[in-house]
Coordinates of C-alpha atoms in Angstrom, one line a residue:
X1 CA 0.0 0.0 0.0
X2 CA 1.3 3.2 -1.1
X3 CA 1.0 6.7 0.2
X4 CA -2.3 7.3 -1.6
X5 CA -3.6 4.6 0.3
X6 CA -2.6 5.8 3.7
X7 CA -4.2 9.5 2.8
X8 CA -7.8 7.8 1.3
X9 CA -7.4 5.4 4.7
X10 CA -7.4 8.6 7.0
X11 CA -10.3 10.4 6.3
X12 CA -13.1 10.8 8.3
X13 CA -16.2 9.9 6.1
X14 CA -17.6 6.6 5.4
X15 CA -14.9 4.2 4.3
X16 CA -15.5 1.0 1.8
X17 CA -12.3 -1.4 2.8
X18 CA -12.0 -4.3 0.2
X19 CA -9.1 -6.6 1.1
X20 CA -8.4 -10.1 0.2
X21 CA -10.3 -11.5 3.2
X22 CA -11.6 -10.8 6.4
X23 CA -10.8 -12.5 9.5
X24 CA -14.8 -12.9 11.6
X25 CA -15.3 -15.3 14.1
X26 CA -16.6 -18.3 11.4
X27 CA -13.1 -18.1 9.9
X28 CA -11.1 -16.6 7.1
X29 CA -13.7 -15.1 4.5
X30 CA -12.1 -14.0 1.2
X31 CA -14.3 -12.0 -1.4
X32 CA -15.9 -10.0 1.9
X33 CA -15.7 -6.3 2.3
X34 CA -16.3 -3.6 5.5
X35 CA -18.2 -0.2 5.8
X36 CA -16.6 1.4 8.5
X37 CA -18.0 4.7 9.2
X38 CA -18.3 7.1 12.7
X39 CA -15.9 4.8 14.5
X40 CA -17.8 1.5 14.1
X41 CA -19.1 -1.3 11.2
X42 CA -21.5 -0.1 9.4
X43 CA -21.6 -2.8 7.3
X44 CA -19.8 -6.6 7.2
X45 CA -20.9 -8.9 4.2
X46 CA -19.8 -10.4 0.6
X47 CA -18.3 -7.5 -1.5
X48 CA -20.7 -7.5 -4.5
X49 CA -23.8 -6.8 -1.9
X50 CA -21.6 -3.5 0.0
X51 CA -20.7 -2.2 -3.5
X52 CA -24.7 -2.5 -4.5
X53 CA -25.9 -1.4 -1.1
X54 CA -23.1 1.8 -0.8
X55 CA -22.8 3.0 -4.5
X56 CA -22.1 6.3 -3.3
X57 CA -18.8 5.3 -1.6
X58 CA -15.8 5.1 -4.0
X59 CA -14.3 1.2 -2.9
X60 CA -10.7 1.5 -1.1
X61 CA -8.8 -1.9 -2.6
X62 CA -6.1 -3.6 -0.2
X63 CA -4.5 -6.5 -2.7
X64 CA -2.4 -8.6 -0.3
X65 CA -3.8 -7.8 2.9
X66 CA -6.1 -9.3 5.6
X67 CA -8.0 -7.4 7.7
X68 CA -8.9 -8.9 11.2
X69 CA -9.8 -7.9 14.6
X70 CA -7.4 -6.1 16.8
X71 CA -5.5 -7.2 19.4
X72 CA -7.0 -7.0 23.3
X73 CA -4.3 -7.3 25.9
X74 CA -6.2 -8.2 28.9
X75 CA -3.1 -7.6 31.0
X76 CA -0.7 -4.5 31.4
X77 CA 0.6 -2.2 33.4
X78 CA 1.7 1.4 31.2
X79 CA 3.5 2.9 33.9
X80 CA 6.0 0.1 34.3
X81 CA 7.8 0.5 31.1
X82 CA 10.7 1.9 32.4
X83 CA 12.0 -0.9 33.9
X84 CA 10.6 -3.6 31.3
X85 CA 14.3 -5.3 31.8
X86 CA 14.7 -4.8 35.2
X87 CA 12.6 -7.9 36.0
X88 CA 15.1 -9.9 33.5
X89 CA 16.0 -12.9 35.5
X90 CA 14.2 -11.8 38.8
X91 CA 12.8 -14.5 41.2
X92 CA 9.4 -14.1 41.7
X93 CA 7.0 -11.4 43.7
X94 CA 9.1 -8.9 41.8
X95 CA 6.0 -6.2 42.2
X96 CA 7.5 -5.6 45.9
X97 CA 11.6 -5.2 45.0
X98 CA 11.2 -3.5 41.4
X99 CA 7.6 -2.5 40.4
X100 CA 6.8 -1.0 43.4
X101 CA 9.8 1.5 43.9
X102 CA 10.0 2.2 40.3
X103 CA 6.3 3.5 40.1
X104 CA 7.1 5.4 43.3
X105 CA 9.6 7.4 42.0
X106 CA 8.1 8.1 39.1
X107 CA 6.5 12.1 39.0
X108 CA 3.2 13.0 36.8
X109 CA 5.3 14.2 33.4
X110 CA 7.1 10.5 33.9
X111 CA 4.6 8.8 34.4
X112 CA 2.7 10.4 31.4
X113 CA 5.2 9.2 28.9
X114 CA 5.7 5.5 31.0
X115 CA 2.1 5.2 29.8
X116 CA 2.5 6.5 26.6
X117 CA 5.4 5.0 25.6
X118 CA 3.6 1.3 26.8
X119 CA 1.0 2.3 24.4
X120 CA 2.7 2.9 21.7
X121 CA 4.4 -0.3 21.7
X122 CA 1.4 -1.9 22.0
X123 CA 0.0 -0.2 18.9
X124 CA 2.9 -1.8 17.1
X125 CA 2.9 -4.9 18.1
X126 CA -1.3 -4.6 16.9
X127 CA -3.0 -4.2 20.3
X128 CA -6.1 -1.9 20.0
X129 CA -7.1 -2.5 23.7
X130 CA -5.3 -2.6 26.7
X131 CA -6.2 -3.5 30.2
X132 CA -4.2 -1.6 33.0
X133 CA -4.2 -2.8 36.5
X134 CA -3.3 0.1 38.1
X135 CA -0.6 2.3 38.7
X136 CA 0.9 2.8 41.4
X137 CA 2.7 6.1 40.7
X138 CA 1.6 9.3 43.2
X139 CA -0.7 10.8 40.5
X140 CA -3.9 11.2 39.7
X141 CA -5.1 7.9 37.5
X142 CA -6.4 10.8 35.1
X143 CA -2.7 10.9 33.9
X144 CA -2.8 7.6 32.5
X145 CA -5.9 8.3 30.8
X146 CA -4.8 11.5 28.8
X147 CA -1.5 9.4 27.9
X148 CA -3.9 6.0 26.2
X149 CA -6.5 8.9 24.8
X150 CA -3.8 10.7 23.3
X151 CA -1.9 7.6 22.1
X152 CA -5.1 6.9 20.6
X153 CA -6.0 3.1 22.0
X154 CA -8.7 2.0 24.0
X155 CA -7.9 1.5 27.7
X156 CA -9.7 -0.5 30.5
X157 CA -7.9 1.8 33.0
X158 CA -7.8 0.3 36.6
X159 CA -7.6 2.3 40.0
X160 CA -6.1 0.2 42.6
X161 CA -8.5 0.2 46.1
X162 CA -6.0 -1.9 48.3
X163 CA -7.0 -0.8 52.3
X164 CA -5.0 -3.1 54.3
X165 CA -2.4 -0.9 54.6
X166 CA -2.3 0.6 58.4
X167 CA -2.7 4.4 57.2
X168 CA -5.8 3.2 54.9
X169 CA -9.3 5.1 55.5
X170 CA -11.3 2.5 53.9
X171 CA -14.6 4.8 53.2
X172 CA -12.4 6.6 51.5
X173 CA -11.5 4.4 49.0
X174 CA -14.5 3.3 48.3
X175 CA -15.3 6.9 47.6
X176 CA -12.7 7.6 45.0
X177 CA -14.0 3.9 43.4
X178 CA -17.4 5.8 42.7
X179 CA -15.8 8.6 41.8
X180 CA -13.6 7.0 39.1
X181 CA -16.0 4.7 37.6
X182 CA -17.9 8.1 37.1
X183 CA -15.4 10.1 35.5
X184 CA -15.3 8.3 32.2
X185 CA -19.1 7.2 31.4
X186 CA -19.0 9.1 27.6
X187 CA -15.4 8.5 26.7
X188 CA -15.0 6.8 23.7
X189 CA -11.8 5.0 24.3
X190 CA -10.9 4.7 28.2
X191 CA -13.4 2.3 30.4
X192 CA -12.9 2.8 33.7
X193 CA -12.4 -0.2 36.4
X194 CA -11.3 -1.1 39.6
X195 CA -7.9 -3.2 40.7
X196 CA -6.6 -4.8 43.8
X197 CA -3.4 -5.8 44.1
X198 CA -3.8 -9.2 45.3
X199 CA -7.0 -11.2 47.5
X200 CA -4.7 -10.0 50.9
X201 CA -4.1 -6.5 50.2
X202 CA -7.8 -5.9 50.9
X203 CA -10.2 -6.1 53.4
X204 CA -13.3 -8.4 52.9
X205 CA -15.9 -5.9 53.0
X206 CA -13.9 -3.9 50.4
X207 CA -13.8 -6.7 47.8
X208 CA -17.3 -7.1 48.6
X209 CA -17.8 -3.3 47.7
X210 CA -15.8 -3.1 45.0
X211 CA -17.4 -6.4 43.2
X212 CA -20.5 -4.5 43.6
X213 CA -19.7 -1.2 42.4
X214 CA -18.3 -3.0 39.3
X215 CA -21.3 -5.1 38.8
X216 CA -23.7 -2.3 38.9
X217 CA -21.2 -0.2 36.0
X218 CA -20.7 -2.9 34.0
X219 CA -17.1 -2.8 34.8
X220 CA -14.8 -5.3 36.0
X221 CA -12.3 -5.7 39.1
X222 CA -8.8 -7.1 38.4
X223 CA -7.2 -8.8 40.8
X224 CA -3.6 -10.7 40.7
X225 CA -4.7 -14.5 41.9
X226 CA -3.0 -17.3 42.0
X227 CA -0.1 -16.0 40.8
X228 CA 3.0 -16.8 43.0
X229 CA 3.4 -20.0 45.5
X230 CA 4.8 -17.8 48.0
X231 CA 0.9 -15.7 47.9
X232 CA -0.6 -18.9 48.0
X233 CA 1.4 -20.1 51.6
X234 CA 0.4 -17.3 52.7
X235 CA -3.6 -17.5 51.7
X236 CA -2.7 -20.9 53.4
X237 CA -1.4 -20.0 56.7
X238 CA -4.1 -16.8 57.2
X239 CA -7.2 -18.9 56.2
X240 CA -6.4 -22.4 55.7
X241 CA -7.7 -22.1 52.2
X242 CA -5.8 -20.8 48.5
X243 CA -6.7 -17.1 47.1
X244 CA -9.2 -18.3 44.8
X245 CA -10.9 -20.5 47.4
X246 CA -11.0 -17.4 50.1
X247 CA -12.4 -15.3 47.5
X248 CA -14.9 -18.4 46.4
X249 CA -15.7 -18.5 50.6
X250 CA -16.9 -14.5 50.9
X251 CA -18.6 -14.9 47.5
X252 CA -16.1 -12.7 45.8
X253 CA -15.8 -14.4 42.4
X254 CA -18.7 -13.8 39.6
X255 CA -18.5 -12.4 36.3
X256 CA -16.8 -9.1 37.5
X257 CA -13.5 -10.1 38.7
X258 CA -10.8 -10.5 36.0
X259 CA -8.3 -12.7 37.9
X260 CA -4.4 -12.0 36.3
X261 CA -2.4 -15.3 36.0
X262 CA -4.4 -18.3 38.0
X263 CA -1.0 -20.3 37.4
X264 CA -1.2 -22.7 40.5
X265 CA -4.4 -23.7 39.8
X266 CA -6.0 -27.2 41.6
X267 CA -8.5 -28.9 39.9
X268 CA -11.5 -27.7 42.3
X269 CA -10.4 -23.8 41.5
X270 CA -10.8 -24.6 37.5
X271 CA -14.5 -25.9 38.7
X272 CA -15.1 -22.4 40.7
X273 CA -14.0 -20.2 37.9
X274 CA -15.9 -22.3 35.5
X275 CA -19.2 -22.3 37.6
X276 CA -19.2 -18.7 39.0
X277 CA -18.3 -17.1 35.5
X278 CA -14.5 -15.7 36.7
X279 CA -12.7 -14.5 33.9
X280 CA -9.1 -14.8 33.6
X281 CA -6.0 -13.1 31.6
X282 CA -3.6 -15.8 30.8
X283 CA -0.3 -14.4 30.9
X284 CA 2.0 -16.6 29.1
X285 CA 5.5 -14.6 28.4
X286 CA 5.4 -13.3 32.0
X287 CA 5.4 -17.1 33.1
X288 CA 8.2 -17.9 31.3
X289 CA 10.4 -14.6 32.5
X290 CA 9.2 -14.5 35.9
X291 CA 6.8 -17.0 37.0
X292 CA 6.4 -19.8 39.0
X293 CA 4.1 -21.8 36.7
X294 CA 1.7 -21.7 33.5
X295 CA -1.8 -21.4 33.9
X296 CA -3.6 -24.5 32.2
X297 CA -5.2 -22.4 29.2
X298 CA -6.4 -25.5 27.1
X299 CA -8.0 -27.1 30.3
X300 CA -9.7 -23.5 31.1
X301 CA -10.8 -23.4 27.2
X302 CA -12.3 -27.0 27.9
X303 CA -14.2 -26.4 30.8
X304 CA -15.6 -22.9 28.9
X305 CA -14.0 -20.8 31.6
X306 CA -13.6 -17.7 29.9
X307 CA -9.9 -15.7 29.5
X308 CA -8.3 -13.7 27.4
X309 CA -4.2 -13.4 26.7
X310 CA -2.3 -10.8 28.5
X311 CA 1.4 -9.3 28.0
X312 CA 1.6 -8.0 31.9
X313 CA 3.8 -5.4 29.9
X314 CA 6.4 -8.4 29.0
X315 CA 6.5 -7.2 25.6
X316 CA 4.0 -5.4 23.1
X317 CA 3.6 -7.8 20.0
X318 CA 0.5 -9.6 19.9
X319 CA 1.5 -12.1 17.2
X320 CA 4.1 -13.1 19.6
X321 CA 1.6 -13.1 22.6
X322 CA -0.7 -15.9 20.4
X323 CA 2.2 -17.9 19.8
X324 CA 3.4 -17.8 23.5
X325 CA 0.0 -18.6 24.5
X326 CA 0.1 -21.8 22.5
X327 CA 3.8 -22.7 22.9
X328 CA 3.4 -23.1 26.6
X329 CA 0.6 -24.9 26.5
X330 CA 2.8 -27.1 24.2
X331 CA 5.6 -27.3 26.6
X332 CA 4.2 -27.6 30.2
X333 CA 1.1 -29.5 29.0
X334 CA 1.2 -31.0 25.7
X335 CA 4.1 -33.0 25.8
X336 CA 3.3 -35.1 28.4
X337 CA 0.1 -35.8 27.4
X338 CA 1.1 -36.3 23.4
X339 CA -1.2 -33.1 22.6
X340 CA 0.6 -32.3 19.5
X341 CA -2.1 -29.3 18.9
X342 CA -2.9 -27.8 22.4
X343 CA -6.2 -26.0 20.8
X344 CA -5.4 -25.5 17.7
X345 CA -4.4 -21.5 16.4
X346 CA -7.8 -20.7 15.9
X347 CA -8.1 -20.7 19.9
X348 CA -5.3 -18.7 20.2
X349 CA -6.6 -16.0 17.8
X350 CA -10.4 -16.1 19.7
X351 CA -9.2 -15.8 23.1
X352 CA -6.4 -13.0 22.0
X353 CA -9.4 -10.8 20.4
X354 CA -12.9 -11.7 21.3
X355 CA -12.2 -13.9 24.0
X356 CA -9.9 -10.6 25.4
X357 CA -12.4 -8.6 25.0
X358 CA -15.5 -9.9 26.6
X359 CA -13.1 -11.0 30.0
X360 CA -11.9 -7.2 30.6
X361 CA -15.7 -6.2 29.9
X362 CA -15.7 -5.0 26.2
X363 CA -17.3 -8.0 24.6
X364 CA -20.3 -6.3 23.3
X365 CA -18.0 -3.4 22.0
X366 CA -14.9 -4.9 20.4
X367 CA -13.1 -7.8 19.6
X368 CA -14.9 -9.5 16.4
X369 CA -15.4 -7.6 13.0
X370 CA -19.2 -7.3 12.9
X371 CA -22.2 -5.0 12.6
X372 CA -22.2 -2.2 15.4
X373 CA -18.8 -3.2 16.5
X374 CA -16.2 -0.7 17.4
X375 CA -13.7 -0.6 13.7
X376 CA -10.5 -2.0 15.9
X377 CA -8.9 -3.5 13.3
X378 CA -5.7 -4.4 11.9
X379 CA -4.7 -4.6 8.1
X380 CA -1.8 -7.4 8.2
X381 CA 0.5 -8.0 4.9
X382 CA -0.2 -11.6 4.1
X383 CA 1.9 -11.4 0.6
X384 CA 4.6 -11.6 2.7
X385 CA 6.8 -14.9 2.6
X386 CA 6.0 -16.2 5.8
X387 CA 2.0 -15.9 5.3
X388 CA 1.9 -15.9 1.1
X389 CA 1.8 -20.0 0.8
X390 CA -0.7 -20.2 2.9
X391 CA -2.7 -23.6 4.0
X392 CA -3.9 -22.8 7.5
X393 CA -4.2 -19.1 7.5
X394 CA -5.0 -19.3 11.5
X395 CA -2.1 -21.5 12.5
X396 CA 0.3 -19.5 10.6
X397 CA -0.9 -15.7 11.8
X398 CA -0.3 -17.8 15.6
X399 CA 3.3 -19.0 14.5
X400 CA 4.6 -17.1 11.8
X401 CA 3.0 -13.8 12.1
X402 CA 5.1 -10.7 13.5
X403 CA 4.0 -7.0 14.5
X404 CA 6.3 -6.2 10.9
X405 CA 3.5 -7.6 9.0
X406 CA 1.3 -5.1 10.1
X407 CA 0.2 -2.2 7.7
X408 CA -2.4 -0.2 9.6
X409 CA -3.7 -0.2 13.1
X410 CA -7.4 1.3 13.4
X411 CA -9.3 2.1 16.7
X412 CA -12.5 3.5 16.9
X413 CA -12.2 3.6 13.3
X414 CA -9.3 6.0 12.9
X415 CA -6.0 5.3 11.6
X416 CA -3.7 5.1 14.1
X417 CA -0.2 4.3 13.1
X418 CA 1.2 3.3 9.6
X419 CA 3.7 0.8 9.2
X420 CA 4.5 1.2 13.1
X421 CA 4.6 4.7 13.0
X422 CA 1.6 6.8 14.7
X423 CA -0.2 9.1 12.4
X424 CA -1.0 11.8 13.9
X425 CA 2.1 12.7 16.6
X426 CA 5.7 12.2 17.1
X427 CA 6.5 8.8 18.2
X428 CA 9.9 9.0 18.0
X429 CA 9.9 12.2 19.8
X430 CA 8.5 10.2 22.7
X431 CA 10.7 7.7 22.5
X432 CA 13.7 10.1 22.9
X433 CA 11.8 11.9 26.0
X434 CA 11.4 8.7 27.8
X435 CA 15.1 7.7 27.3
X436 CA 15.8 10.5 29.4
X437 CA 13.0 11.0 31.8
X438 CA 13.8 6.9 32.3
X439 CA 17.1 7.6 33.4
X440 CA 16.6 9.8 36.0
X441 CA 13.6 7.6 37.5
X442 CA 15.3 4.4 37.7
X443 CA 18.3 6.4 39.3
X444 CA 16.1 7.6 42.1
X445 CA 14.1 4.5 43.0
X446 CA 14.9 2.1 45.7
X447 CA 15.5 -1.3 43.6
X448 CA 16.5 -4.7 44.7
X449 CA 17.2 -7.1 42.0
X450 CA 18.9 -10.6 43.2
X451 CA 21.1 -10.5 40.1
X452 CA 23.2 -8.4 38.0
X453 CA 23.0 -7.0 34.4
X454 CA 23.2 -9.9 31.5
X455 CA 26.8 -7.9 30.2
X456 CA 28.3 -7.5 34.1
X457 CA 27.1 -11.6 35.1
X458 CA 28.6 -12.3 31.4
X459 CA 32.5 -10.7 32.2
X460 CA 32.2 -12.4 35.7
X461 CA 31.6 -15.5 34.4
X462 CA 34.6 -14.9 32.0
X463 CA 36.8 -13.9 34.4
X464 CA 35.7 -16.9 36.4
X465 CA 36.7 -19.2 33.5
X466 CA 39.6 -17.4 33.1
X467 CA 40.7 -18.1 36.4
X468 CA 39.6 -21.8 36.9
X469 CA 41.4 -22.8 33.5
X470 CA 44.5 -21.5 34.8
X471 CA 44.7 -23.4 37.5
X472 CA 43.6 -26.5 36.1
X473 CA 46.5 -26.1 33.7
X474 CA 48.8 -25.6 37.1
X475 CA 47.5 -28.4 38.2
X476 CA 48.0 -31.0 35.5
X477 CA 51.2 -29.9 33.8
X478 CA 54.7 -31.9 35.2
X479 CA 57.3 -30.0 35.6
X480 CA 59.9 -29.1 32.6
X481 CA 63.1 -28.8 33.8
X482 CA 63.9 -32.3 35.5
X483 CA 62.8 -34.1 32.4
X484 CA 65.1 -32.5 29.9
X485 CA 68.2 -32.8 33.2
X486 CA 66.7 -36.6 32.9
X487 CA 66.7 -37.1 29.0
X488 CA 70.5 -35.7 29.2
X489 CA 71.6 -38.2 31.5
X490 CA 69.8 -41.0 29.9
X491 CA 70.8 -42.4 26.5
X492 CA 68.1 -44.1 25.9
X493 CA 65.6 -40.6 26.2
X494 CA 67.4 -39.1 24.0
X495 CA 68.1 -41.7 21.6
X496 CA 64.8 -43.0 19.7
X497 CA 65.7 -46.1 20.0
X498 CA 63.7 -48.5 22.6
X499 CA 65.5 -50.8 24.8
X500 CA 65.3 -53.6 23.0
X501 CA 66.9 -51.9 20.5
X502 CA 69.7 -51.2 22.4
X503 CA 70.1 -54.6 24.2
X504 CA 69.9 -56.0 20.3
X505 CA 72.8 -53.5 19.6
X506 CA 74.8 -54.3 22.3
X507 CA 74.1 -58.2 21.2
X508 CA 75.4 -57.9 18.3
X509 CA 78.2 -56.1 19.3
X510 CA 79.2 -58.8 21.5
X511 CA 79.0 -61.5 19.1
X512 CA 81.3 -59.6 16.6
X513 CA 84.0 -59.1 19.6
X514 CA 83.8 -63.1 20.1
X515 CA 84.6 -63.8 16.9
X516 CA 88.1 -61.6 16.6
X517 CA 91.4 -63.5 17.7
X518 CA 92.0 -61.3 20.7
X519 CA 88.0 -62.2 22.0
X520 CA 89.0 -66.0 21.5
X521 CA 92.4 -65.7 23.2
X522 CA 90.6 -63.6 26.2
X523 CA 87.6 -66.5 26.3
X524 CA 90.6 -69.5 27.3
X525 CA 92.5 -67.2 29.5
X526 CA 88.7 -66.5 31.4
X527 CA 88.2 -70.4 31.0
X528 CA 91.4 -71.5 32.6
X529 CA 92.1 -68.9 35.2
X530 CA 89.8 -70.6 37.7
X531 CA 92.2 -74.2 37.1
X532 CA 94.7 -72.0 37.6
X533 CA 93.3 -70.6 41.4
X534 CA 92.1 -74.1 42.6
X535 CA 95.5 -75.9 41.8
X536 CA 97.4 -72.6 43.9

């Protein structure tokens, strides 16, 4: 697509897209076309009935390209992307010795472009929704807000109501719950919720209140759950029961709460999320960089517990996320069982879009590419040669596709970056801003990380192996100088010749000596010199 294409794609008016196929919720559908047209579908169907029905719109062709629901990330948390590689090889709990200092120090204009910056990588990498959990920065949530409004992606923004802590005024968080799920009733692309940190950081009569206020405002309440064994000895020890079954016991679960990870999961806690209507974000890449397990998605998609796929601000490609999502499963469950398909890539694709989008709350709003949907959509490049020979289109968008494949990202029906570039402000303006404001904030926070930087553990390690080899060698070379002393005093070191060889030598000489007449003469004088002695 050339730069025609991008100018005809950013117009406001009514908009007929014809690409080579359209990704709904049935499956690929080649010879289909979209209306899109004040931010939503208009119109989905077969191409020759949107050119009769909207002969008044001038058709927009995209050869080569697929257009398909955008991306929901049902996980995230903008104002932590200063530090993305600061959790790089942590143990586990990391929120208390990295996430927690680092949004502490950060101040309003920092956390501003944290948030923005998050966003914008998530645009690339073809999110049009992210959830937020929450910051935990000293600003007003609004903050995060302006920064996904004026990225221009949709935002389920969390604000955290923990009131555990000793200092808390619990009425008063409730307050500011109201307040916030208020402040954003009209807004077209932030969707206010409520976040707790985890089941112990509140008190029961606040997750009580909170599940309520979120019920009655159509919102949701994310909570971390399951997550990390050390949480779960502790659920153990304070109630004799595991998060999810002390949330099941003061009738906390339902169809509000979006519980994040759910990796140590027992069988009966699959049954309560399945029969009370829990959602779940299934986190995959933050398992494998700094968890303790891997939530049992293909068992949850069994059971019809419903989930979507979250980054937990791992990294902002949502092709990648898919394939995560399914290579886990492969890993920690599929290869012990012989599941050579662990759902297929079709799953991978629903619960990354749709399935996203109705846990965080948005399923009647985005998601699917359908009538009276919100246009968040992506225009991927399937001429490309990983996608052009295609026989599974699903499967290979889940394991072949990449965020470079992507054209256009649309939300709310607007173009909103072009080839990974935003349309309408200066990305890489931000990104210079942030490498400086990033600086500064990771300089003043309190950190604790329980191991070093990849480059300073890597010229340790060197200088380790440097030091061991050098001994070993110490240790197994003889010395030099007695063996060459040695090889001087002894012929037969320095002469190649083995013993045997000499002793043949010296054989041979002998026999020759015998056989001259002074050996012969010397033989009878040997022979008679004992007669000789006896007779004296």
């Amino acid at each position: 697509m050339n730069q025609h294409t991008q100018e005809r794609l950013r117009t406001r008016g009514p908009l007929l897209l014809i690409p080579d196929a359209v990704l709904l919720s049935e499956g690929v559908m080649e010879l289909y076309a979209v209306v899109v047209s004040a931010g939503s579908f208009e119109a989905v169907g077969p191409t020759e009935e949107l050119e009769r029905t909207y002969p008044h719109l001038q058709p927009l062709r995209l050869p080569g390209h697929l257009l398909m629901p955008g991306f929901v990330d049902s996980h995230h948390h903008l104002t932590q992307s200063f530090g993305a590689a600061l959790a790089f090889g942590e143990p586990s709990e990391i929120f208390r010795r990295v996430w927690v200092p680092l949004e502490g120090a950060l101040d309003e204009e920092s956390a501003y472009v944290a948030a923005k910056l998050a966003a914008l990588e998530s645009l690339r990498g073809g999110f049009t929704t992210v959830t937020d959990a929450g910051t935990r920065a000293g600003v007003d949530t609004d903050v995060v807000a302006c920064a996904a409004r004026d990225a221009g992606i949709r935002c389920v923004l969390g604000l955290i109501c923990d009131d555990t802590a000793a200092d808390t005024d619990s009425a008063a968080v409730i307050e500011r719950a109201e307040k916030h799920l208020a402040a954003y009733t009209d807004d077209p692309l932030i969707h206010p919720s409520l976040a707790i940190s985890i089941p112990e950081a509140a008190t029961d009569a606040t997750l009580h209140a909170t599940a309520r206020l979120a019920t009655e405002a159509g919102a949701v309440v994310q909570m971390h759950v399951n997550e990390h064994l050390a949480a779960v000895e502790r659920s153990l020890l304070r109630h004799g029961l595991r998060p999810l079954e002390h949330l099941a016991s003061i009738n906390a679960l339902g169809p509000h709460l979006l519980a994040a990870h759910t990796t140590l999961l027992a069988p009966r806690e699959v049954s309560l999320l399945a029969d009370t209507g829990t959602a779940v974000s299934y986190n995959p890449v933050a398992s494998a960089w700094k968890g303790n397990a891997v939530a049992p998605a293909t068992t949850l998609a069994e059971r019809g517990v419903r989930f979507g796929i979250g980054s937990d601000g791992t990294r902002g490609d949502g092709f990648r996320l898919a394939e995560a999502a399914e290579f886990a499963q492969r890993l920690a469950y599929g290869l012990t069982t012989g599941d050579s398909s662990c759902g297929a890539g079709w799953t991978w694709l629903e619960h990354a879009t749709a399935g996203g989008a109705d846990a965080v709350g948005l399923g009647g709003r985005t998601g699917t590419i359908a009538t009276g949907m919100a246009a968040d959509f992506l225009l991927v490049d399937v001429s490309t040669p990983e996608l052009a020979l295609s026989w599974d289109l699903p499967w290979e968008l889940v394991r072949r596709g990449n965020r470079d494949q992507i054209s256009a990202v649309f939300v709310a029906g607007r173009l909103r970056l072009w080839h990974g570039q935003p349309t309408d402000w200066d990305g890489p303006e931000l990104v210079r801003r942030a490498t400086a404001l990033a600086r500064s904030a990771v300089a003043r926070a309190p950190l604790t990380r329980a191991h070093p930087t990849s480059t300073t553990a890597r010229n340790t390690a060197v200088r380790e192996t440097a030091v061991r080899t050098r001994a070993l060698r110490r240790s197994t070379t003889a010395p030099e100088i007695p063996v060459r002393n040695t090889a001087m005093r002894d012929p037969e070191l320095r002469n190649p010749g083995t013993r045997e060889n000499t002793e043949t030598r010296e054989t041979t000489t002998a026999r020759n000596t015998r056989n001259t007449p002074h050996a012969r003469n010397t033989a009878t004088l040997n022979t008679t010199a004992p007669n000789r002695s006896t007779a004296q």
